[in-house]
Amino acid sequence: MDFQLDDDQQALKAGMRRLLEGRFSLRDATDRIDRALWRELGDAGFFSLALPEAEGGVGLGLPEAVLVFEEAGRVLLPGPAVATFLAAGDVPGAATGEAVVTAVDGALVPWLEEADVVQGDTSGAVPLRSVDPLTPLHRVPDAGGLDRGALLYAAEQLGSAAHTCETAVQYARQREQFGRPIGAFQAVKHLCAQMLVRAELARGAVYAAAVTGDRLEVSAAKLLADDAAVRNARDCLQVHGGMGFTWESEVHLHLKRAWVRAELGRSARAAEEELAEALTEAP
Amino acid sequence: MDLTYTDEEEAFRAGLRDWLSLVLPELPAKPSPQDWPGRRAYDTAWQRLLYDAGYGEVHWDASPTQRLIFLEETEKAGAPYVGANFVGLLHAGPTIASEGTPEQRDRWLPPVLRGDEVWCQGFSEPDAGSDLASLRTRAWRDGDHYVVSGSKIWTSHAEVADWCELLVRTTPVSESVPKHRGITWLAMPMDAPGITVRPLRTLAGSTEFAEMFLDDVRVPVANRVGEENDGWRVTMVTLSYERGTAFVGEVVACRRVLGELAREARDNGRWDDPALRRRLGRLNAEFSALWRLTQWNVSEAQRTGGVPGVGGSVFKLRYSHARQELYDAAAEVLGTGALDLAHEWTLDRLSSLSYTIAAGTSQIQQNIVAERILGLPKGR
Ligand SMILES: Cc1cc2nc3c(=O)[nH]c(=O)nc-3n(C[C@H](O)[C@H](O)[C@H](O)COP(=O)(O)OP(=O)(O)OC[C@H]3O[C@@H](n4cnc5c(N)ncnc54)[C@H](O)[C@@H]3O)c2cc1C
């Protein structure tokens, strides 16, 4: 058992981070999809990573998919990346990033108008004034939806949770009040420590679920990663004080996206009921 | 990212399982939690069985992964916990193994492994808990002895211990000697004249720990582990073991209890409450993730040469809290039964309250995570 990332996985993660950080800026992001970036991601194998090599893919597995989605979550990449990834191999152009694919997920469809292909029944879809300025949303009446993407959303939540933890720590080191960095105050320190603990617990759950592919582990991972992303964003906002409440800082975008993702893939309510039911089975 | 075990590790697991299935049915009933002499006899007999079967050194010599498998399988099979052997096996022993002289290793390690001798930990004092380095118990040199006077508190199973890993101050604090210097780590025989042990009752009703009064207790200089005044460094070795893999088996036990809770709730009708179901579902996610975090920390220790790292603090913070939530949920399932001490879960709920205090409080662990992992500035 060596649960740590191997050298290839570390290189993959680092490469994806470099690509995203070099190419994407949250500051300039809008609710339109950056088609050129989408294609660059396609060229880098982002969407085709799990396809067999015979089908033009990279032939990697769920653990690698989770690592690249974690990076997408860190930078808060906009767009229906999860649905496009899942459609690679079925929808022409998805694997290469030429086609933008979205899907009905539970009662929501993100990016309905921007997407080239929409999977699922969207009849009666009504636009919402989305709380997340970077994720347009439609609501659909009584749609069942597919929740195949739960683990990938969880990976994005993990990336966001780790990022807001680092941002809070950075700010706490440099912002001074009462003549010292605020990070020297225990009340701030303890907020940061709990952020790390949440992110690390979610990491254990998300990575393990990627290795086993077990449905219940995916539910556990989604639940803990949702919690980590939402609560870390809130704590990060708190550490930033008044600055955190403005549009200037990017913290609010992480919180809003975390709320949206928490409803996508598998909601907390569904995951909890499923995990509870499993407990009553004979040991 | 690999969660499969090697053939060798699986063979170790299978051998252990077979052995457990043979010996466990033959074990006598566990003594009551109040009966410490009984528990000492029971726990040391179990250690002897392990030793004779070749598992005596599993906490020291085995790889972190083997230790994980050992703790997982023994807990799954319902085998006894280290209990009275905790300090000897899990921290005094490893400390002596890494910091002691060859003579000290020969003198103290085999009896711990055979279950012949039991150790306790004399670190905390009435005025030095979280701020351990401010301890005041003094030791003077008199020829080839230290003469020790002072008092210790919260000393777990002091009543039944043969040896105590004792921290003493050998140089008074002054401008030139900060409090972390001047501390020395001694092995004190518990039958030495001048030691008075006064049991303290815990809120769970048992006398698992005690106060110790030390009045001119003579401890041979040969019992010093590490150099004089270098005890703080030795203590850090001890604490890294204390916070390392000590909780692995407990996570397995908590997962078992959670399943029992859910089945109890189904039987007594409380399962119909969606709020309770969701609470138990969330705890299922929590303990499943804590198990994965344990595997993560163990495989990291395996890579870095076996010494548990600060990841132990991350784990302990979350685990100690989750354990308390588990038994609060148990109380919800039991209803008024939660007020009945005859129920095992009621006692476990009471003892779970110590988890956020013992071995470094949650506040102290948060300081460690913030300063040592996140690099935030030290506070005052
Ligand atoms: C069941 C049990 C078994 C134990 N067994 C042993 C044993 O065998 N041997 C042994 O030596 N010790 C043992 N201990 C002692 C244990 O290590 C101490 O209780 C613990 O370190 C806390 O010290 P304290 O009790 O003096 O509390 P204090 O240090 O007085 O703390 C009181 C409160 O103040 C908070 N606090 C203190 N300092 C800070 C700070 N800097 N920042 C923020 N908050 C702070 C604490 O978190 C706590 O909430 C045991 C304790 C328990 C409960």
XYZ file of C-alpha atoms and ligand atoms in Angstrom:
716
model
C 0.000 0.000 0.000
C 1.477 3.303 -1.076
C -1.401 5.766 -1.010
C 0.878 8.695 -1.921
C 0.995 10.091 -5.471
C 3.538 8.387 -7.698
C 6.011 10.390 -9.796
C 3.836 10.387 -12.929
C 0.822 11.556 -10.978
C 2.806 14.357 -9.381
C 4.088 15.419 -12.768
C 0.580 15.339 -14.245
C -0.785 17.492 -11.437
C 2.087 19.953 -11.606
C 1.795 20.174 -15.408
C -1.922 20.870 -15.248
C -1.347 23.527 -12.581
C 1.249 25.262 -14.744
C -0.998 25.182 -17.782
C -4.009 26.550 -15.956
C -2.144 29.206 -14.017
C -0.316 30.359 -17.125
C -3.360 30.438 -19.338
C -6.334 31.281 -17.156
C -7.075 34.296 -15.001
C -10.063 34.343 -12.700
C -9.956 38.141 -12.790
C -10.823 38.189 -16.501
C -13.298 35.305 -16.407
C -16.871 35.821 -17.620
C -19.966 33.716 -18.085
C -18.879 33.006 -21.659
C -16.749 29.963 -22.372
C -13.199 30.683 -23.468
C -13.251 28.393 -26.504
C -9.555 28.714 -27.179
C -8.706 27.657 -23.638
C -11.208 24.797 -23.905
C -9.357 23.537 -26.983
C -5.992 23.941 -25.305
C -7.238 21.828 -22.452
C -8.415 19.305 -25.030
C -4.958 19.290 -26.638
C -3.384 18.739 -23.235
C -5.535 15.620 -22.818
C -7.724 17.066 -20.084
C -11.011 15.709 -21.494
C -9.660 12.528 -23.092
C -7.481 11.449 -20.207
C -9.530 8.382 -19.333
C -10.262 7.259 -22.916
C -8.339 4.236 -24.171
C -5.382 5.081 -26.383
C -7.086 3.307 -29.299
C -9.830 5.949 -29.116
C -7.339 8.793 -29.100
C -7.242 9.069 -25.326
C -4.455 8.923 -22.799
C -5.607 5.676 -21.181
C -5.307 6.874 -17.611
C -7.715 6.197 -14.779
C -9.994 7.844 -12.285
C -7.148 8.809 -9.905
C -5.529 10.882 -12.658
C -8.875 12.418 -13.616
C -9.361 13.448 -10.018
C -5.936 15.098 -9.909
C -6.586 17.278 -12.951
C -10.076 18.214 -11.765
C -8.578 19.189 -8.431
C -6.401 21.648 -10.349
C -9.413 22.952 -12.269
C -11.114 23.484 -8.917
C -8.140 25.405 -7.525
C -8.329 28.058 -10.236
C -12.130 27.910 -10.420
C -12.144 27.122 -14.124
C -15.576 28.073 -15.529
C -17.467 25.828 -17.940
C -19.135 22.397 -17.893
C -15.835 20.541 -17.623
C -17.321 17.550 -15.808
C -20.057 16.926 -18.377
C -17.633 17.417 -21.266
C -15.171 14.983 -19.721
C -17.894 12.374 -19.229
C -19.094 12.845 -22.811
C -15.651 12.312 -24.337
C -15.866 9.181 -26.435
C -19.657 9.534 -26.959
C -20.043 13.070 -28.258
C -17.833 13.961 -31.235
C -15.444 16.793 -30.423
C -15.819 16.527 -26.654
C -12.513 14.735 -26.177
C -10.578 17.397 -28.062
C -12.365 20.327 -26.472
C -13.956 21.385 -29.751
C -17.436 20.669 -28.462
C -18.700 22.031 -25.177
C -21.049 19.517 -23.602
C -23.356 20.048 -20.664
C -25.910 17.766 -19.017
C -28.989 17.860 -16.858
C -27.805 17.174 -13.346
C -30.471 16.660 -10.727
C -32.743 19.679 -11.111
C -30.104 21.906 -12.683
C -28.411 22.454 -16.033
C -25.303 24.624 -15.994
C -24.220 26.445 -19.179
C -27.334 25.465 -21.125
C -27.118 28.299 -23.647
C -23.359 28.229 -24.165
C -23.070 24.502 -24.727
C -22.972 22.860 -28.170
C -24.524 19.661 -26.903
C -26.905 19.153 -24.009
C -27.484 15.698 -22.565
C -30.768 14.932 -20.835
C -34.301 16.294 -21.047
C -34.328 20.080 -20.791
C -37.961 20.687 -21.631
C -39.417 23.404 -19.448
C -35.979 24.701 -18.433
C -36.164 28.097 -16.723
C -33.123 30.350 -16.301
C -32.067 31.268 -12.764
C -30.277 34.455 -11.812
C -27.341 32.315 -10.824
C -25.689 33.150 -7.511
C -22.357 32.287 -9.156
C -21.572 34.971 -11.752
C -19.341 32.474 -13.576
C -21.890 29.647 -13.825
C -25.128 30.310 -15.710
C -27.845 27.956 -14.445
C -31.239 26.678 -15.593
C -33.691 24.795 -13.458
C -35.616 21.902 -14.996
C -38.866 20.494 -13.614
C -38.705 16.942 -12.222
C -35.607 15.804 -14.067
C -33.868 12.714 -12.724
C -30.482 13.604 -14.119
C -27.258 11.682 -14.041
C -24.923 11.853 -11.094
C -21.947 10.151 -12.707
C -19.928 13.287 -12.090
C -20.075 13.217 -8.274
C -16.428 12.288 -7.825
C -15.164 14.890 -10.277
C -17.201 17.636 -8.635
C -15.779 16.436 -5.325
C -12.277 16.760 -6.766
C -13.021 20.350 -7.855
C -14.363 21.114 -4.383
C -11.162 19.695 -2.895
C -9.031 21.935 -5.099
C -11.070 24.961 -4.101
C -10.876 24.062 -0.386
C -7.103 23.669 -0.541
C -6.789 26.951 -2.429
C -8.898 29.018 -0.025
C -6.902 27.554 2.871
C -3.632 28.662 1.257
C -5.057 32.089 0.415
C -6.176 32.610 3.999
C -2.780 31.574 5.348
C -0.990 33.915 2.945
C -3.181 36.842 3.910
C -2.832 36.041 7.634
C 0.957 36.126 7.312
C 1.071 39.487 5.637
C -1.863 41.550 6.952
C -0.903 43.393 10.154
C -3.137 44.688 12.939
C -2.167 45.670 16.494
C 1.418 45.709 15.286
C 1.646 42.032 14.332
C 0.554 39.766 11.507
C -3.029 38.665 12.212
C -1.822 35.060 11.805
C -0.104 35.381 15.191
C -3.554 35.653 16.821
C -4.901 32.355 17.934
C -8.450 33.011 16.820
C -7.167 33.411 13.251
C -4.661 30.592 13.568
C -7.338 28.152 14.651
C -9.593 29.083 11.734
C -6.695 28.303 9.397
C -5.839 25.031 11.153
C -9.418 23.820 10.797
C -9.370 24.727 7.116
C -6.340 22.525 6.576
C -7.904 19.679 8.541
C -11.085 19.857 6.424
C -9.152 19.900 3.179
C -6.903 16.998 4.202
C -9.815 14.831 5.333
C -11.579 15.525 2.032
C -8.368 14.695 0.184
C -8.158 11.283 1.835
C -11.778 10.592 0.926
C -11.589 11.864 -2.673
C -8.336 10.094 -3.545
C -9.499 6.825 -1.971
C -12.816 6.956 -3.825
C -10.863 7.503 -7.048
C -8.790 4.401 -6.366
C -11.637 2.099 -5.325
C -14.411 3.591 -7.488
C -16.783 2.441 -4.773
C -20.168 4.180 -4.909
C -20.437 4.740 -1.166
C -16.930 6.109 -0.991
C -17.834 8.522 -3.763
C -20.815 9.686 -1.704
C -18.614 10.145 1.347
C -16.061 12.021 -0.733
C -18.699 14.340 -2.213
C -20.177 15.076 1.192
C -16.839 15.907 2.816
C -15.492 17.833 -0.163
C -18.669 19.955 -0.388
C -18.339 20.703 3.278
C -14.641 21.544 2.976
C -15.143 23.853 -0.017
C -18.098 25.749 1.445
C -16.759 26.115 4.960
C -13.199 26.895 3.901
C -14.448 29.635 1.611
C -16.463 31.137 4.458
C -13.511 30.988 6.848
C -11.219 32.435 4.196
C -13.673 35.297 3.780
C -13.637 35.844 7.547
C -9.831 35.930 7.638
C -9.895 38.612 4.914
C -12.152 40.868 6.973
C -13.901 43.659 5.041
C -11.768 42.939 2.000
C -13.280 39.449 1.914
C -16.748 40.925 1.527
C -15.847 42.847 -1.615
C -15.858 41.913 -5.258
C -12.134 42.805 -5.221
C -11.111 39.625 -3.479
C -11.832 36.341 -5.213
C -13.042 34.559 -2.108
C -16.731 35.124 -2.838
C -16.358 33.392 -6.193
C -15.049 30.270 -4.450
C -17.950 30.302 -2.000
C -20.561 30.779 -4.710
C -19.117 28.056 -6.907
C -18.878 25.723 -3.927
C -22.590 26.246 -3.290
C -23.398 25.462 -6.913
C -21.244 22.329 -7.024
C -22.740 21.106 -3.756
C -26.058 20.772 -5.630
C -24.450 19.077 -8.616
C -23.293 15.479 -8.801
C -24.930 14.262 -5.589
C -26.528 16.480 -2.987
C -25.686 16.212 0.696
C -29.186 14.948 1.454
C -28.927 12.126 -1.076
C -25.423 11.173 -0.007
C -26.308 11.120 3.678
C -29.393 8.957 3.159
C -27.401 6.538 1.049
C -24.576 6.308 3.586
C -27.075 5.830 6.406
C -28.908 3.043 4.591
C -25.639 1.170 4.047
C -24.996 1.165 7.790
C -28.018 -0.943 8.587
C -26.808 -3.817 6.478
C -25.386 -6.780 8.374
C -21.697 -6.278 9.297
C -2.054 6.047 -5.220
C -2.291 2.425 -4.392
C -4.480 0.903 -1.714
C -3.598 -2.721 -2.342
C -1.303 -4.567 0.008
C 1.683 -6.642 -1.091
C 1.554 -10.440 -1.035
C 3.853 -10.369 1.952
C 1.541 -8.001 3.810
C -1.515 -10.061 2.920
C 0.268 -13.178 4.184
C 0.990 -11.367 7.450
C -2.694 -10.430 7.683
C -3.876 -13.980 6.973
C -1.473 -15.481 9.512
C -2.596 -13.007 12.140
C -6.272 -13.697 11.442
C -5.769 -17.433 11.787
C -3.898 -16.992 15.011
C -6.536 -14.617 16.420
C -9.329 -17.033 15.588
C -7.519 -19.697 17.603
C -6.587 -17.694 20.705
C -9.464 -15.252 21.156
C -12.150 -17.813 22.040
C -9.882 -19.081 24.836
C -9.407 -15.666 26.504
C -11.016 -15.076 29.911
C -13.648 -12.339 30.277
C -12.394 -8.752 30.437
C -12.180 -7.347 33.970
C -14.322 -4.310 34.756
C -12.924 -0.878 33.844
C -12.739 -0.073 37.563
C -10.460 -2.988 38.388
C -6.949 -1.819 37.447
C -4.970 -4.714 39.002
C -7.301 -7.048 37.126
C -6.797 -5.108 33.925
C -3.056 -5.070 34.342
C -3.039 -8.869 34.694
C -5.344 -9.237 31.707
C -3.469 -6.805 29.433
C -0.007 -8.164 30.270
C -1.190 -11.755 29.759
C -2.390 -10.699 26.305
C 0.969 -9.078 25.568
C 2.679 -12.332 26.619
C 0.499 -14.286 24.204
C 1.441 -11.891 21.426
C 5.106 -12.183 22.341
C 5.070 -15.981 22.314
C 3.382 -15.939 18.914
C 6.015 -13.583 17.484
C 3.868 -10.427 17.485
C 5.479 -8.858 20.562
C 7.488 -6.249 18.697
C 4.894 -5.278 16.155
C 4.684 -1.672 17.402
C 8.444 -1.146 17.013
C 10.034 -3.400 14.495
C 7.283 -3.850 11.963
C 6.882 -1.470 9.029
C 4.159 1.173 9.471
C 1.963 -0.787 7.059
C 2.328 -4.000 9.062
C 1.497 -2.094 12.213
C -1.613 -0.757 10.494
C -2.664 -4.258 9.494
C -2.007 -5.523 13.014
C -4.149 -2.823 14.613
C -6.906 -3.219 12.020
C -7.155 -6.981 12.349
C -6.909 -7.153 16.133
C -9.667 -4.556 16.474
C -11.881 -6.246 13.871
C -11.524 -9.531 15.702
C -12.350 -7.889 19.043
C -8.916 -8.626 20.551
C -7.834 -6.790 23.738
C -6.469 -3.266 23.408
C -2.872 -2.445 24.505
C -4.455 -1.084 27.716
C -2.019 -1.040 30.654
C 0.858 -1.628 28.214
C 0.124 1.565 26.328
C 3.002 3.720 27.597
C 5.605 0.950 27.570
C 4.749 -0.284 24.088
C 3.738 2.906 22.341
C 6.021 5.597 23.691
C 8.515 4.785 26.459
C 9.616 1.696 24.543
C 10.139 3.395 21.176
C 11.896 6.286 22.940
C 14.358 3.968 24.701
C 14.819 1.997 21.499
C 15.839 5.153 19.650
C 17.576 7.214 22.390
C 18.778 4.647 24.978
C 22.190 3.015 25.393
C 22.618 -0.684 24.525
C 22.480 -1.521 28.273
C 19.267 0.461 28.677
C 17.683 -1.260 25.712
C 18.631 -4.679 27.110
C 17.347 -3.805 30.570
C 13.972 -2.293 29.670
C 12.772 -3.424 26.291
C 12.445 -7.228 26.663
C 10.261 -7.046 29.820
C 7.863 -4.637 28.057
C 7.594 -6.929 25.070
C 7.015 -9.983 27.267
C 4.354 -8.206 29.290
C 6.427 -8.514 32.475
C 6.683 -4.798 33.177
C 4.251 -1.932 32.828
C 5.154 1.742 32.383
C 3.394 4.989 33.102
C 4.004 8.532 31.909
C 4.969 11.212 34.451
C 5.005 14.321 32.295
C 2.096 16.539 33.358
C 2.120 18.478 36.615
C -0.605 20.444 38.363
C 0.820 23.680 36.930
C 2.311 22.284 33.726
C -0.187 20.685 31.340
C -0.366 22.237 27.910
C 2.713 24.233 28.836
C 4.643 21.084 29.593
C 8.068 22.736 29.464
C 7.207 24.824 32.521
C 7.374 21.706 34.721
C 8.898 22.170 38.167
C 9.622 18.732 39.650
C 13.287 19.064 40.656
C 16.156 16.590 40.541
C 19.467 17.155 42.378
C 22.591 15.157 41.720
C 23.838 13.170 44.747
C 26.740 10.942 43.713
C 25.443 8.440 41.208
C 21.800 9.244 41.977
C 19.293 11.942 41.181
C 17.158 12.957 44.149
C 13.695 13.884 42.856
C 11.028 15.995 44.568
C 7.777 17.405 43.242
C 4.445 16.154 42.004
C 2.882 14.794 38.852
C -0.752 14.522 37.852
C -3.050 12.647 35.446
C -0.579 9.761 35.477
C -2.539 6.996 33.741
C -2.415 3.587 35.491
C 0.287 4.767 37.938
C -1.228 2.416 40.497
C -0.161 -0.657 38.610
C 3.014 0.531 36.869
C 6.560 -0.751 37.492
C 8.338 2.122 35.753
C 7.634 5.733 35.015
C 9.002 7.814 32.160
C 9.606 10.905 34.241
C 10.453 14.452 33.239
C 12.394 16.452 35.817
C 14.107 19.821 35.946
C 17.838 19.456 36.439
C 18.759 23.120 35.910
C 16.544 25.920 37.206
C 15.058 28.339 34.705
C 17.000 31.598 34.514
C 17.950 34.223 32.003
C 20.613 31.967 30.569
C 18.560 28.737 30.801
C 15.172 28.963 29.037
C 12.483 26.576 30.240
C 12.926 24.047 27.419
C 16.532 23.516 28.482
C 17.267 22.038 31.856
C 14.783 19.168 31.539
C 15.920 15.548 31.857
C 14.161 12.248 30.949
C 14.467 9.550 33.651
C 13.205 6.004 34.094
C 11.931 5.899 37.669
C 11.210 2.582 39.423
C 7.712 2.882 40.902
C 8.676 0.899 44.035
C 11.349 3.433 45.096
C 10.839 4.913 48.578
C 9.285 8.394 48.623
C 6.617 7.830 45.931
C 2.992 8.274 46.965
C 0.288 7.503 44.395
C -3.182 8.904 45.027
C -5.789 7.656 42.556
C -8.093 10.268 40.985
C -11.606 9.371 39.954
C -12.441 10.271 36.353
C -15.884 11.537 35.390
C -16.566 8.054 34.044
C -16.157 6.755 37.596
C -12.934 4.805 37.133
C -9.525 5.459 38.686
C -7.548 5.192 35.495
C -5.181 7.973 36.455
C -3.560 9.298 39.617
C -1.642 12.041 41.338
C 1.964 11.225 42.249
C 3.882 12.871 45.043
C 7.647 12.499 44.870
C 9.564 13.115 48.078
C 13.353 12.741 47.783
C 13.009 9.759 45.478
C 16.450 8.368 44.532
C 16.818 7.445 40.863
C 20.168 6.079 39.591
C 21.946 8.347 37.098
C 22.226 5.233 34.929
C 18.437 5.504 34.406
C 18.786 8.750 32.467
C 17.830 8.434 28.804
C 19.660 11.009 26.707
C 21.934 13.640 28.192
C 21.286 15.704 31.289
C 19.262 18.802 30.326
C 18.493 17.313 26.901
C 15.147 15.848 27.970
C 13.007 18.154 25.848
C 14.441 16.750 22.647
C 13.906 13.199 23.943
C 10.349 14.185 24.881
C 9.622 15.277 21.319
C 10.577 11.772 20.185
C 8.156 10.358 22.765
C 5.311 12.663 21.737
C 5.681 11.957 18.037
C 5.035 8.305 18.842
C 2.182 9.126 21.178
C 0.372 11.052 18.434
C 1.406 8.753 15.609
C -0.476 5.561 14.891
C -1.969 5.222 18.362
C -5.551 5.714 17.128
C -5.620 3.335 14.164
C -7.453 0.545 15.947
C -9.916 2.991 17.436
C -11.097 4.188 14.040
C -11.921 0.598 13.159
C -13.787 0.256 16.458
C -15.777 3.450 15.857
C -16.872 2.217 12.437
C -18.116 -0.972 14.052
C -20.027 0.952 16.726
C -21.607 3.159 14.057
C -23.053 0.099 12.328
C -24.365 -1.211 15.649
C -25.967 2.169 16.278
C -27.790 2.167 12.964
C -29.115 -1.338 13.501
C -30.223 -0.446 17.029
C -32.061 2.596 15.646
C -33.789 0.457 13.064
C -34.884 -1.983 15.794
C -36.179 0.649 18.197
C -37.989 2.781 15.618
C -35.793 5.892 15.768
C -34.662 5.214 12.237
C -37.878 6.859 11.007
C -36.408 10.246 11.961
C -34.701 11.628 8.837
C -32.558 13.998 10.905
C -31.069 11.054 12.791
C -30.519 9.092 9.592
C -28.698 12.002 8.005
C -26.580 12.460 11.111
C -25.527 8.807 11.024
C -24.944 8.980 7.280
C -22.600 11.915 7.763
C -20.738 10.056 10.520
C -20.338 7.137 8.143
C -18.617 9.482 5.672
C -16.516 10.916 8.473
C -15.171 7.616 9.784
C -14.650 6.227 6.321
C -12.552 9.301 5.504
C -10.676 9.097 8.819
C -9.699 5.569 7.910
C -8.405 6.773 4.541
C -6.531 9.615 6.217
C -4.916 7.046 8.491
C -3.763 5.067 5.468
C -2.480 8.288 3.933
C -0.430 9.132 7.039
C 0.880 5.585 7.361
C 2.004 5.425 3.758
C 3.686 8.799 4.195
C 5.509 7.553 7.317
C 6.500 4.469 5.344
C 8.083 6.673 2.698
C 9.885 8.940 5.126
C 11.443 6.229 7.245
C 8.831 5.296 9.796
C 8.653 8.217 12.211
C 5.096 9.581 12.454
C 4.937 13.209 11.274
C 2.800 16.222 12.218
C -0.006 14.710 10.114
C -0.877 13.019 13.393
C -2.106 16.373 14.712
C -4.406 16.847 11.717
C -5.832 13.413 12.317
C -6.160 13.776 16.086
C -8.051 17.055 15.805
C -10.725 15.599 13.597
C -10.846 12.150 15.174
C -11.235 13.315 18.780
C -14.189 15.432 17.731
C -15.772 12.719 15.581
C -15.547 10.227 18.419
C -17.505 12.575 20.663
C -20.124 13.091 17.962
C -20.431 9.345 17.517
C -21.348 8.815 21.145
C -23.652 11.831 21.179
C -25.462 10.199 18.276
C -25.517 6.981 20.313
C -27.273 8.892 23.088
C -29.872 10.071 20.599
C -30.467 6.506 19.495
C -30.693 5.233 23.065
C -33.049 7.958 24.306
C -33.403 7.670 28.092
C -31.207 4.561 27.890
C -28.327 7.023 27.458
C -28.722 7.873 31.147
C -28.120 4.262 32.167
C -24.534 3.517 33.152
C -25.234 -0.153 32.550
C -25.080 0.625 28.851
C -21.601 0.336 27.395
C -22.221 3.321 25.110
C -22.961 5.549 28.101
C -19.545 4.817 29.591
C -17.902 5.232 26.205
C -19.666 8.558 25.788
C -18.224 9.713 29.097
C -14.700 8.610 28.296
C -14.875 10.120 24.796
C -14.779 13.514 26.524
C -11.079 13.007 27.289
C -10.079 12.773 23.631
C -9.961 16.504 22.977
C -7.808 16.953 26.127
C -5.375 14.059 26.596
C -2.162 13.849 24.542
C -2.361 17.579 23.750
C -5.677 19.490 23.757
C -7.433 20.445 20.535
C -6.361 24.047 21.038
C -2.726 22.967 21.295
C -3.076 20.717 18.235
C -4.511 23.658 16.284
C -1.499 25.732 17.279
C 0.779 22.942 16.080
C -1.010 22.651 12.731
C -1.035 26.423 12.242
C 2.592 27.009 13.210
C 4.376 23.837 12.133
C 2.414 22.908 9.002
C 0.994 26.218 7.783
C 3.943 28.317 8.971
C 1.907 31.003 10.708
C 3.860 33.181 13.167
C 4.197 32.018 16.763
C 1.827 33.677 19.191
C 2.542 34.526 22.786
C -7.654 10.742 30.338
C -6.358 11.460 30.464
C -5.185 10.747 30.620
C -3.963 11.399 30.771
N -2.833 10.659 30.972
C -1.661 11.286 31.203
C -0.492 10.539 31.540
O -0.521 9.319 31.609
N 0.649 11.198 31.786
C 0.729 12.557 31.717
O 1.818 13.087 31.908
N -0.358 13.308 31.405
C -1.552 12.701 31.167
N -2.680 13.455 30.879
C -2.578 14.912 30.914
C -2.817 15.632 29.609
O -1.713 15.539 28.774
C -3.166 17.083 29.970
O -4.406 17.065 30.647
C -3.259 17.989 28.783
O -2.026 18.149 28.160
C -3.841 19.356 29.158
O -3.200 19.940 30.241
P -4.052 20.504 31.473
O -4.969 19.414 31.897
O -3.103 21.017 32.474
O -4.922 21.676 30.909
P -4.455 23.181 30.701
O -3.143 23.211 30.002
O -4.574 23.915 31.987
O -5.560 23.690 29.695
C -6.855 24.151 30.119
C -7.559 24.744 28.903
O -6.800 25.851 28.407
C -6.477 25.652 27.050
N -5.134 26.175 26.769
C -4.000 26.005 27.468
N -2.960 26.588 26.860
C -3.436 27.132 25.721
C -2.862 27.850 24.648
N -1.560 28.135 24.563
N -3.673 28.245 23.661
C -5.001 27.963 23.688
N -5.596 27.283 24.655
C -4.820 26.863 25.670
C -6.511 24.150 26.845
O -6.758 23.802 25.492
C -7.666 23.754 27.739
O -8.880 23.955 27.060
C -3.915 12.818 30.731
C -5.110 13.542 30.572
C -6.320 12.886 30.437
C -7.571 13.705 30.284
